[in-house]
PDB file of C-alpha atoms and ligand atoms in Angstrom:
ATOM      1  CA  MET Z 151      40.394 -41.704 -65.427  1.00 62.00           C
ATOM      2  CA  THR Z 152      39.104 -41.794 -61.876  1.00 78.00           C
ATOM      3  CA  ALA Z 153      36.971 -38.921 -60.677  1.00 94.00           C
ATOM      4  CA  LEU Z 154      38.211 -36.425 -58.087  1.00 97.00           C
ATOM      5  CA  LEU Z 155      35.062 -37.067 -56.055  1.00 98.00           C
ATOM      6  CA  GLU Z 156      32.975 -40.217 -56.154  1.00 97.00           C
ATOM      7  CA  VAL Z 157      29.777 -40.499 -54.143  1.00 98.00           C
ATOM      8  CA  GLU Z 158      28.169 -43.929 -54.094  1.00 97.00           C
ATOM      9  CA  ASP Z 159      24.740 -44.676 -52.693  1.00 98.00           C
ATOM     10  CA  LEU Z 160      25.040 -42.031 -49.966  1.00 98.00           C
ATOM     11  CA  ARG Z 161      22.331 -41.973 -47.308  1.00 98.00           C
ATOM     12  CA  VAL Z 162      22.063 -39.390 -44.548  1.00 97.00           C
ATOM     13  CA  ALA Z 163      19.407 -39.067 -41.839  1.00 97.00           C
ATOM     14  CA  TYR Z 164      18.471 -36.646 -39.085  1.00 96.00           C
ATOM     15  CA  GLY Z 165      17.109 -39.051 -36.481  1.00 93.00           C
ATOM     16  CA  LYS Z 166      14.392 -40.966 -38.264  1.00 92.00           C
ATOM     17  CA  ILE Z 167      14.124 -38.558 -41.161  1.00 94.00           C
ATOM     18  CA  GLU Z 168      16.174 -39.689 -44.113  1.00 96.00           C
ATOM     19  CA  ALA Z 169      17.156 -36.495 -45.930  1.00 97.00           C
ATOM     20  CA  VAL Z 170      19.427 -38.154 -48.507  1.00 98.00           C
ATOM     21  CA  LYS Z 171      18.145 -41.521 -49.717  1.00 97.00           C
ATOM     22  CA  GLY Z 172      20.940 -43.133 -51.689  1.00 97.00           C
ATOM     23  CA  ILE Z 173      22.534 -40.767 -54.186  1.00 98.00           C
ATOM     24  CA  SER Z 174      25.478 -41.431 -56.487  1.00 98.00           C
ATOM     25  CA  PHE Z 175      27.423 -38.969 -58.597  1.00 98.00           C
ATOM     26  CA  THR Z 176      30.966 -38.054 -59.543  1.00 98.00           C
ATOM     27  CA  VAL Z 177      32.926 -34.856 -60.032  1.00 98.00           C
ATOM     28  CA  GLU Z 178      35.822 -35.035 -62.484  1.00 97.00           C
ATOM     29  CA  ALA Z 179      38.856 -32.809 -61.906  1.00 96.00           C
ATOM     30  CA  GLY Z 180      38.388 -29.473 -63.660  1.00 95.00           C
ATOM     31  CA  GLN Z 181      34.622 -29.802 -63.944  1.00 96.00           C
ATOM     32  CA  ALA Z 182      31.827 -27.720 -62.475  1.00 97.00           C
ATOM     33  CA  VAL Z 183      28.996 -29.940 -61.266  1.00 98.00           C
ATOM     34  CA  THR Z 184      25.735 -28.640 -59.874  1.00 98.00           C
ATOM     35  CA  LEU Z 185      23.040 -30.102 -57.655  1.00 97.00           C
ATOM     36  CA  ILE Z 186      19.754 -28.331 -58.167  1.00 95.00           C
ATOM     37  CA  GLY Z 187      16.308 -28.840 -56.660  1.00 92.00           C
ATOM     38  CA  THR Z 188      13.741 -27.217 -54.446  1.00 85.00           C
ATOM     39  CA  ASN Z 189      13.857 -26.548 -50.698  1.00 86.00           C
ATOM     40  CA  GLY Z 190      14.451 -29.625 -48.637  1.00 90.00           C
ATOM     41  CA  ALA Z 191      15.687 -31.791 -51.515  1.00 94.00           C
ATOM     42  CA  GLY Z 192      18.801 -32.708 -49.523  1.00 96.00           C
ATOM     43  CA  LYS Z 193      21.415 -30.581 -51.307  1.00 96.00           C
ATOM     44  CA  THR Z 194      22.832 -28.858 -48.216  1.00 94.00           C
ATOM     45  CA  THR Z 195      22.770 -32.132 -46.316  1.00 96.00           C
ATOM     46  CA  THR Z 196      24.859 -33.691 -49.087  1.00 97.00           C
ATOM     47  CA  LEU Z 197      27.512 -30.943 -48.932  1.00 96.00           C
ATOM     48  CA  ARG Z 198      27.641 -31.014 -45.135  1.00 95.00           C
ATOM     49  CA  THR Z 199      28.199 -34.758 -45.249  1.00 97.00           C
ATOM     50  CA  LEU Z 200      30.990 -34.425 -47.818  1.00 97.00           C
ATOM     51  CA  SER Z 201      32.637 -31.869 -45.495  1.00 94.00           C
ATOM     52  CA  GLY Z 202      32.513 -34.268 -42.565  1.00 95.00           C
ATOM     53  CA  LEU Z 203      29.994 -32.178 -40.604  1.00 93.00           C
ATOM     54  CA  LEU Z 204      27.355 -34.915 -40.779  1.00 95.00           C
ATOM     55  CA  LYS Z 205      27.912 -38.638 -40.547  1.00 94.00           C
ATOM     56  CA  PRO Z 206      26.313 -40.714 -43.310  1.00 96.00           C
ATOM     57  CA  LEU Z 207      24.025 -43.644 -42.570  1.00 96.00           C
ATOM     58  CA  ALA Z 208      25.502 -45.552 -45.477  1.00 96.00           C
ATOM     59  CA  GLY Z 209      27.388 -45.118 -48.705  1.00 97.00           C
ATOM     60  CA  LYS Z 210      30.893 -44.489 -49.875  1.00 96.00           C
ATOM     61  CA  ILE Z 211      32.690 -41.214 -50.517  1.00 97.00           C
ATOM     62  CA  THR Z 212      36.037 -41.280 -52.300  1.00 97.00           C
ATOM     63  CA  PHE Z 213      38.025 -38.081 -52.681  1.00 96.00           C
ATOM     64  CA  ASP Z 214      41.237 -37.895 -54.660  1.00 95.00           C
ATOM     65  CA  GLY Z 215      41.533 -41.670 -54.594  1.00 94.00           C
ATOM     66  CA  GLU Z 216      41.047 -42.091 -50.828  1.00 94.00           C
ATOM     67  CA  PRO Z 217      37.913 -42.888 -48.803  1.00 94.00           C
ATOM     68  CA  LEU Z 218      36.529 -39.966 -46.765  1.00 91.00           C
ATOM     69  CA  GLY Z 219      34.406 -42.050 -44.389  1.00 84.00           C
ATOM     70  CA  GLY Z 220      35.167 -41.263 -40.736  1.00 83.00           C
ATOM     71  CA  VAL Z 221      37.698 -38.527 -41.567  1.00 91.00           C
ATOM     72  CA  PRO Z 222      37.157 -35.466 -39.301  1.00 91.00           C
ATOM     73  CA  ALA Z 223      36.112 -32.166 -40.901  1.00 90.00           C
ATOM     74  CA  HIS Z 224      39.430 -30.343 -40.433  1.00 88.00           C
ATOM     75  CA  LYS Z 225      41.312 -33.248 -42.027  1.00 91.00           C
ATOM     76  CA  ILE Z 226      38.933 -33.121 -44.967  1.00 93.00           C
ATOM     77  CA  VAL Z 227      39.858 -29.464 -45.526  1.00 90.00           C
ATOM     78  CA  GLU Z 228      43.497 -30.504 -45.316  1.00 90.00           C
ATOM     79  CA  ARG Z 229      42.882 -33.118 -47.988  1.00 93.00           C
ATOM     80  CA  GLY Z 230      41.690 -30.367 -50.316  1.00 93.00           C
ATOM     81  CA  LEU Z 231      37.934 -30.120 -49.998  1.00 95.00           C
ATOM     82  CA  ALA Z 232      36.670 -26.622 -49.092  1.00 93.00           C
ATOM     83  CA  HIS Z 233      33.092 -25.623 -48.299  1.00 91.00           C
ATOM     84  CA  SER Z 234      31.528 -22.193 -48.622  1.00 89.00           C
ATOM     85  CA  PRO Z 235      28.418 -22.827 -46.531  1.00 85.00           C
ATOM     86  CA  GLU Z 236      24.858 -21.668 -46.919  1.00 78.00           C
ATOM     87  CA  GLY Z 237      24.344 -18.529 -44.853  1.00 69.00           C
ATOM     88  CA  ARG Z 238      28.067 -17.837 -45.193  1.00 71.00           C
ATOM     89  CA  ARG Z 239      29.134 -18.351 -41.559  1.00 79.00           C
ATOM     90  CA  LEU Z 240      31.726 -15.582 -41.463  1.00 86.00           C
ATOM     91  CA  PHE Z 241      33.199 -14.119 -38.289  1.00 88.00           C
ATOM     92  CA  PRO Z 242      31.241 -10.839 -38.224  1.00 89.00           C
ATOM     93  CA  ARG Z 243      33.544  -8.882 -35.889  1.00 92.00           C
ATOM     94  CA  LEU Z 244      36.656  -9.776 -37.802  1.00 94.00           C
ATOM     95  CA  THR Z 245      37.759  -7.811 -40.834  1.00 95.00           C
ATOM     96  CA  ILE Z 246      37.759  -9.093 -44.390  1.00 95.00           C
ATOM     97  CA  ALA Z 247      41.512  -9.631 -44.231  1.00 95.00           C
ATOM     98  CA  GLU Z 248      41.232 -11.551 -40.944  1.00 94.00           C
ATOM     99  CA  ASN Z 249      38.474 -13.770 -42.290  1.00 94.00           C
ATOM    100  CA  LEU Z 250      40.648 -14.583 -45.304  1.00 95.00           C
ATOM    101  CA  GLN Z 251      43.612 -15.366 -43.050  1.00 93.00           C
ATOM    102  CA  LEU Z 252      41.401 -17.803 -41.139  1.00 90.00           C
ATOM    103  CA  GLY Z 253      40.611 -19.592 -44.377  1.00 88.00           C
ATOM    104  CA  ALA Z 254      44.316 -20.405 -44.582  1.00 88.00           C
ATOM    105  CA  PHE Z 255      44.552 -21.674 -41.000  1.00 82.00           C
ATOM    106  CA  LEU Z 256      46.076 -24.974 -42.064  1.00 81.00           C
ATOM    107  CA  ARG Z 257      48.842 -23.385 -44.084  1.00 80.00           C
ATOM    108  CA  LYS Z 258      52.208 -22.104 -42.965  1.00 84.00           C
ATOM    109  CA  ASP Z 259      53.550 -20.609 -46.194  1.00 88.00           C
ATOM    110  CA  THR Z 260      53.158 -16.915 -45.322  1.00 87.00           C
ATOM    111  CA  ALA Z 261      54.255 -15.701 -48.751  1.00 88.00           C
ATOM    112  CA  GLY Z 262      51.819 -18.061 -50.465  1.00 89.00           C
ATOM    113  CA  ILE Z 263      49.006 -16.956 -48.144  1.00 92.00           C
ATOM    114  CA  ASP Z 264      49.669 -13.284 -48.943  1.00 92.00           C
ATOM    115  CA  ALA Z 265      49.732 -14.057 -52.655  1.00 93.00           C
ATOM    116  CA  ASP Z 266      46.416 -15.887 -52.377  1.00 93.00           C
ATOM    117  CA  ILE Z 267      44.819 -13.044 -50.395  1.00 95.00           C
ATOM    118  CA  HIS Z 268      45.797 -10.772 -53.263  1.00 94.00           C
ATOM    119  CA  ARG Z 269      44.381 -13.256 -55.725  1.00 92.00           C
ATOM    120  CA  VAL Z 270      41.050 -13.033 -53.855  1.00 93.00           C
ATOM    121  CA  TYR Z 271      41.260  -9.217 -54.026  1.00 95.00           C
ATOM    122  CA  ASP Z 272      41.902  -9.471 -57.782  1.00 92.00           C
ATOM    123  CA  LEU Z 273      38.851 -11.682 -58.104  1.00 89.00           C
ATOM    124  CA  PHE Z 274      36.731  -9.377 -55.931  1.00 91.00           C
ATOM    125  CA  PRO Z 275      38.248  -5.859 -55.920  1.00 93.00           C
ATOM    126  CA  ILE Z 276      35.623  -4.564 -53.462  1.00 92.00           C
ATOM    127  CA  LEU Z 277      37.058  -6.899 -50.806  1.00 94.00           C
ATOM    128  CA  GLY Z 278      40.494  -5.382 -51.303  1.00 96.00           C
ATOM    129  CA  GLU Z 279      39.121  -1.867 -50.975  1.00 96.00           C
ATOM    130  CA  ARG Z 280      37.375  -2.783 -47.746  1.00 95.00           C
ATOM    131  CA  ARG Z 281      39.913  -5.175 -46.307  1.00 94.00           C
ATOM    132  CA  LYS Z 282      39.834  -3.502 -42.861  1.00 96.00           C
ATOM    133  CA  GLN Z 283      36.039  -3.458 -42.589  1.00 94.00           C
ATOM    134  CA  ALA Z 284      34.307  -5.860 -40.176  1.00 94.00           C
ATOM    135  CA  SER Z 285      32.678  -8.565 -42.256  1.00 92.00           C
ATOM    136  CA  GLY Z 286      29.381  -8.251 -40.337  1.00 92.00           C
ATOM    137  CA  THR Z 287      28.873  -4.814 -41.900  1.00 93.00           C
ATOM    138  CA  LEU Z 288      29.225  -6.023 -45.501  1.00 91.00           C
ATOM    139  CA  SER Z 289      26.296  -6.348 -47.872  1.00 88.00           C
ATOM    140  CA  GLY Z 290      24.926  -9.814 -48.629  1.00 85.00           C
ATOM    141  CA  GLY Z 291      26.767  -9.961 -51.935  1.00 85.00           C
ATOM    142  CA  GLU Z 292      30.035  -8.832 -50.404  1.00 89.00           C
ATOM    143  CA  GLN Z 293      29.666 -11.434 -47.651  1.00 90.00           C
ATOM    144  CA  GLN Z 294      29.120 -14.075 -50.293  1.00 89.00           C
ATOM    145  CA  MET Z 295      32.277 -12.973 -52.086  1.00 89.00           C
ATOM    146  CA  LEU Z 296      34.170 -13.168 -48.806  1.00 93.00           C
ATOM    147  CA  ALA Z 297      32.820 -16.638 -48.049  1.00 92.00           C
ATOM    148  CA  MET Z 298      34.005 -17.824 -51.460  1.00 91.00           C
ATOM    149  CA  GLY Z 299      37.333 -16.085 -51.008  1.00 92.00           C
ATOM    150  CA  ARG Z 300      37.801 -17.661 -47.600  1.00 92.00           C
ATOM    151  CA  ALA Z 301      37.102 -21.135 -49.009  1.00 90.00           C
ATOM    152  CA  LEU Z 302      39.659 -20.511 -51.768  1.00 91.00           C
ATOM    153  CA  MET Z 303      42.308 -19.650 -49.177  1.00 92.00           C
ATOM    154  CA  SER Z 304      42.796 -23.335 -48.354  1.00 88.00           C
ATOM    155  CA  ARG Z 305      43.823 -23.853 -52.019  1.00 88.00           C
ATOM    156  CA  PRO Z 306      41.191 -26.526 -52.428  1.00 92.00           C
ATOM    157  CA  LYS Z 307      41.214 -29.284 -55.006  1.00 94.00           C
ATOM    158  CA  LEU Z 308      37.431 -29.111 -54.841  1.00 96.00           C
ATOM    159  CA  LEU Z 309      35.442 -26.003 -53.949  1.00 96.00           C
ATOM    160  CA  MET Z 310      31.898 -26.650 -52.721  1.00 96.00           C
ATOM    161  CA  LEU Z 311      29.547 -23.676 -52.850  1.00 95.00           C
ATOM    162  CA  ASP Z 312      26.170 -23.794 -51.123  1.00 94.00           C
ATOM    163  CA  GLU Z 313      23.644 -21.404 -52.662  1.00 92.00           C
ATOM    164  CA  PRO Z 314      26.003 -18.560 -53.464  1.00 90.00           C
ATOM    165  CA  SER Z 315      23.190 -16.608 -55.123  1.00 88.00           C
ATOM    166  CA  MET Z 316      20.855 -16.723 -52.113  1.00 85.00           C
ATOM    167  CA  GLY Z 317      19.405 -13.346 -51.219  1.00 81.00           C
ATOM    168  CA  LEU Z 318      21.413 -11.409 -53.796  1.00 84.00           C
ATOM    169  CA  SER Z 319      20.238  -8.789 -56.258  1.00 85.00           C
ATOM    170  CA  PRO Z 320      20.223  -9.906 -59.909  1.00 88.00           C
ATOM    171  CA  ILE Z 321      23.356  -7.880 -60.652  1.00 88.00           C
ATOM    172  CA  MET Z 322      25.231  -9.254 -57.673  1.00 85.00           C
ATOM    173  CA  MET Z 323      24.086 -12.736 -58.533  1.00 88.00           C
ATOM    174  CA  GLN Z 324      25.406 -12.322 -62.058  1.00 90.00           C
ATOM    175  CA  LYS Z 325      28.750 -11.172 -60.695  1.00 87.00           C
ATOM    176  CA  ILE Z 326      29.020 -14.198 -58.406  1.00 89.00           C
ATOM    177  CA  MET Z 327      28.110 -16.565 -61.241  1.00 92.00           C
ATOM    178  CA  GLU Z 328      30.680 -14.927 -63.528  1.00 91.00           C
ATOM    179  CA  THR Z 329      33.306 -15.431 -60.862  1.00 90.00           C
ATOM    180  CA  ILE Z 330      32.409 -19.101 -60.486  1.00 93.00           C
ATOM    181  CA  ARG Z 331      32.760 -19.445 -64.238  1.00 93.00           C
ATOM    182  CA  GLU Z 332      36.140 -17.721 -64.082  1.00 90.00           C
ATOM    183  CA  LEU Z 333      37.347 -19.982 -61.267  1.00 90.00           C
ATOM    184  CA  ARG Z 334      36.270 -22.979 -63.307  1.00 93.00           C
ATOM    185  CA  SER Z 335      38.151 -21.726 -66.357  1.00 92.00           C
ATOM    186  CA  GLN Z 336      41.245 -21.255 -64.187  1.00 88.00           C
ATOM    187  CA  GLY Z 337      41.022 -24.968 -63.387  1.00 90.00           C
ATOM    188  CA  THR Z 338      39.226 -24.994 -60.018  1.00 93.00           C
ATOM    189  CA  THR Z 339      36.921 -27.986 -59.649  1.00 97.00           C
ATOM    190  CA  ILE Z 340      33.521 -26.906 -58.354  1.00 97.00           C
ATOM    191  CA  LEU Z 341      30.494 -28.551 -56.769  1.00 98.00           C
ATOM    192  CA  LEU Z 342      27.712 -25.982 -56.747  1.00 97.00           C
ATOM    193  CA  VAL Z 343      24.402 -26.261 -54.917  1.00 96.00           C
ATOM    194  CA  GLU Z 344      21.794 -23.842 -56.208  1.00 92.00           C
ATOM    195  CA  GLN Z 345      18.111 -23.120 -56.233  1.00 87.00           C
ATOM    196  CA  ASN Z 346      18.691 -20.816 -59.171  1.00 89.00           C
ATOM    197  CA  ALA Z 347      18.665 -23.618 -61.716  1.00 92.00           C
ATOM    198  CA  GLN Z 348      19.034 -21.381 -64.748  1.00 92.00           C
ATOM    199  CA  ALA Z 349      22.233 -19.771 -63.512  1.00 92.00           C
ATOM    200  CA  ALA Z 350      23.718 -23.004 -62.187  1.00 95.00           C
ATOM    201  CA  LEU Z 351      22.988 -25.108 -65.283  1.00 95.00           C
ATOM    202  CA  SER Z 352      24.322 -22.370 -67.564  1.00 94.00           C
ATOM    203  CA  LEU Z 353      27.793 -22.752 -66.129  1.00 94.00           C
ATOM    204  CA  ALA Z 354      27.877 -26.423 -65.133  1.00 96.00           C
ATOM    205  CA  ASP Z 355      29.458 -29.259 -67.095  1.00 97.00           C
ATOM    206  CA  GLN Z 356      27.147 -31.726 -65.334  1.00 97.00           C
ATOM    207  CA  GLY Z 357      23.953 -31.271 -63.375  1.00 97.00           C
ATOM    208  CA  HIS Z 358      21.844 -33.445 -61.093  1.00 97.00           C
ATOM    209  CA  VAL Z 359      18.276 -32.685 -60.144  1.00 96.00           C
ATOM    210  CA  MET Z 360      17.428 -33.660 -56.560  1.00 96.00           C
ATOM    211  CA  GLU Z 361      13.930 -34.243 -55.239  1.00 95.00           C
ATOM    212  CA  ILE Z 362      13.214 -35.347 -51.668  1.00 95.00           C
ATOM    213  CA  GLY Z 363      16.544 -37.005 -51.092  1.00 97.00           C
ATOM    214  CA  ARG Z 364      17.048 -38.585 -54.500  1.00 97.00           C
ATOM    215  CA  ILE Z 365      18.688 -37.683 -57.787  1.00 97.00           C
ATOM    216  CA  VAL Z 366      15.858 -37.895 -60.295  1.00 95.00           C
ATOM    217  CA  LEU Z 367      17.614 -36.628 -63.401  1.00 96.00           C
ATOM    218  CA  SER Z 368      21.239 -36.147 -64.480  1.00 97.00           C
ATOM    219  CA  GLY Z 369      22.859 -34.777 -67.584  1.00 97.00           C
ATOM    220  CA  SER Z 370      25.097 -32.104 -68.996  1.00 97.00           C
ATOM    221  CA  GLY Z 371      24.257 -28.561 -67.881  1.00 96.00           C
ATOM    222  CA  TYR Z 372      23.224 -27.785 -71.436  1.00 96.00           C
ATOM    223  CA  ARG Z 373      20.959 -30.815 -71.726  1.00 96.00           C
ATOM    224  CA  LEU Z 374      19.183 -30.137 -68.438  1.00 96.00           C
ATOM    225  CA  LEU Z 375      18.812 -26.471 -69.278  1.00 94.00           C
ATOM    226  CA  HIS Z 376      16.905 -27.516 -72.396  1.00 93.00           C
ATOM    227  CA  ASP Z 377      15.022 -30.426 -70.831  1.00 92.00           C
ATOM    228  CA  GLU Z 378      11.296 -29.846 -70.908  1.00 91.00           C
ATOM    229  CA  SER Z 379      10.547 -31.265 -67.453  1.00 89.00           C
ATOM    230  CA  VAL Z 380      13.372 -29.231 -65.898  1.00 89.00           C
ATOM    231  CA  ARG Z 381      12.171 -26.093 -67.627  1.00 89.00           C
ATOM    232  CA  LYS Z 382       8.656 -26.624 -66.302  1.00 86.00           C
ATOM    233  CA  ALA Z 383       9.612 -27.560 -62.749  1.00 85.00           C
ATOM    234  CA  TYR Z 384      12.640 -25.385 -62.117  1.00 81.00           C
ATOM    235  CA  LEU Z 385      12.784 -22.616 -64.653  1.00 78.00           C
ATOM    236  CA  GLY Z 386       9.246 -21.388 -64.171  1.00 72.00           C
ATOM    237  CA  GLU Z 387       7.976 -22.193 -67.662  1.00 66.00           C
ATOM    238  CA  ASP Z 388       4.493 -23.449 -68.530  1.00 60.00           C
TER     239      ASP Z 388
HETATM  240  P1  LIG H 666      17.436 -25.748 -49.018  1.00 80.24           P
HETATM  241  O1  LIG H 666      17.704 -25.242 -50.359  1.00 80.24           O
HETATM  242  O2  LIG H 666      16.132 -25.299 -48.448  1.00 80.24           O
HETATM  243  O3  LIG H 666      18.588 -25.624 -48.057  1.00 80.24           O
HETATM  244  P2  LIG H 666      18.217 -28.487 -49.391  1.00 80.24           P
HETATM  245  O4  LIG H 666      17.988 -29.203 -50.659  1.00 80.24           O
HETATM  246  O5  LIG H 666      19.592 -27.992 -49.151  1.00 80.24           O
HETATM  247  O6  LIG H 666      17.195 -27.297 -49.243  1.00 80.24           O
HETATM  248  P3  LIG H 666      18.454 -29.808 -46.867  1.00 80.24           P
HETATM  249  O7  LIG H 666      18.748 -28.564 -46.127  1.00 80.24           O
HETATM  250  O8  LIG H 666      19.565 -30.745 -47.131  1.00 80.24           O
HETATM  251  O9  LIG H 666      17.774 -29.460 -48.258  1.00 80.24           O
HETATM  252  O10 LIG H 666      17.276 -30.570 -46.122  1.00 80.24           O
HETATM  253  C1  LIG H 666      16.830 -31.864 -46.480  1.00 80.24           C
HETATM  254  C2  LIG H 666      15.785 -32.349 -45.473  1.00 80.24           C
HETATM  255  O11 LIG H 666      16.382 -32.569 -44.209  1.00 80.24           O
HETATM  256  C3  LIG H 666      14.652 -31.379 -45.235  1.00 80.24           C
HETATM  257  O12 LIG H 666      13.453 -32.107 -45.143  1.00 80.24           O
HETATM  258  C4  LIG H 666      14.994 -30.725 -43.913  1.00 80.24           C
HETATM  259  O13 LIG H 666      13.851 -30.331 -43.206  1.00 80.24           O
HETATM  260  C5  LIG H 666      15.723 -31.818 -43.205  1.00 80.24           C
HETATM  261  N1  LIG H 666      16.728 -31.259 -42.287  1.00 80.24           N
HETATM  262  C6  LIG H 666      17.746 -30.440 -42.604  1.00 80.24           C
HETATM  263  N2  LIG H 666      18.492 -30.130 -41.519  1.00 80.24           N
HETATM  264  C7  LIG H 666      17.924 -30.769 -40.478  1.00 80.24           C
HETATM  265  C8  LIG H 666      18.227 -30.866 -39.077  1.00 80.24           C
HETATM  266  N3  LIG H 666      19.281 -30.240 -38.559  1.00 80.24           N
HETATM  267  N4  LIG H 666      17.400 -31.612 -38.330  1.00 80.24           N
HETATM  268  C9  LIG H 666      16.341 -32.268 -38.861  1.00 80.24           C
HETATM  269  N5  LIG H 666      16.001 -32.245 -40.166  1.00 80.24           N
HETATM  270  C10 LIG H 666      16.788 -31.495 -40.974  1.00 80.24           C
END
């Protein structure tokens, strides 16, 4: 079986600074895969490159059997790869409902769009209750839910989530992680970038540890969660 996403020897630089130094990994359809690692490891850079927002120096990206190299960002969304970015990037003056509509900007099936908006409200009832509220006035956790909901509105084959737990209270973080788990069990394929290694590895089928632009360790979520070096470096254990 070929993977839904195949990344081979990907290198990305900002000017002379190489932020991603040749990484390879795959995401199989139906799996949740996580990239973990400390600040500056190159996780966000990797997702932004997969989305077509950054141009790689070298390497090969294959998505759903086709190369992604040189494909513009909006075409990548059309091909089924959605990105819920770090810092959320919502339209603060627009309501929840309007932000969700924008997530479906490539679609024309009005009935399907309405059904999917309701699916997002089922997933996150608070968004349904506040559908007419400007997104800029939502709490951090609610904004995160909306960012995920908006990414889902393109009906992606692969949903990429960049640090969904960032800045959230423990309870809110738990809720977001439960939802990611639920999406995964409904068959959504997920690539999750997280600094919260414990939470990410607990739900991931596969994990990769990144350090200064390289993948230094890979394994099942369970294996990495119980790996001594991971526990020491990323789970705060002595
Ligand atoms: P974080 O969790 O802090 O977002 P990360 O693993 O996602 O970390 P990146 O944001 O991908 O890491 O950053 C990787 C490296 O690239 C860092 O050294 C960072 O300073 C550098 N970098 C990121 N964005 C830029 C930019 N726009 N210009 C120059 N250097 C950048």
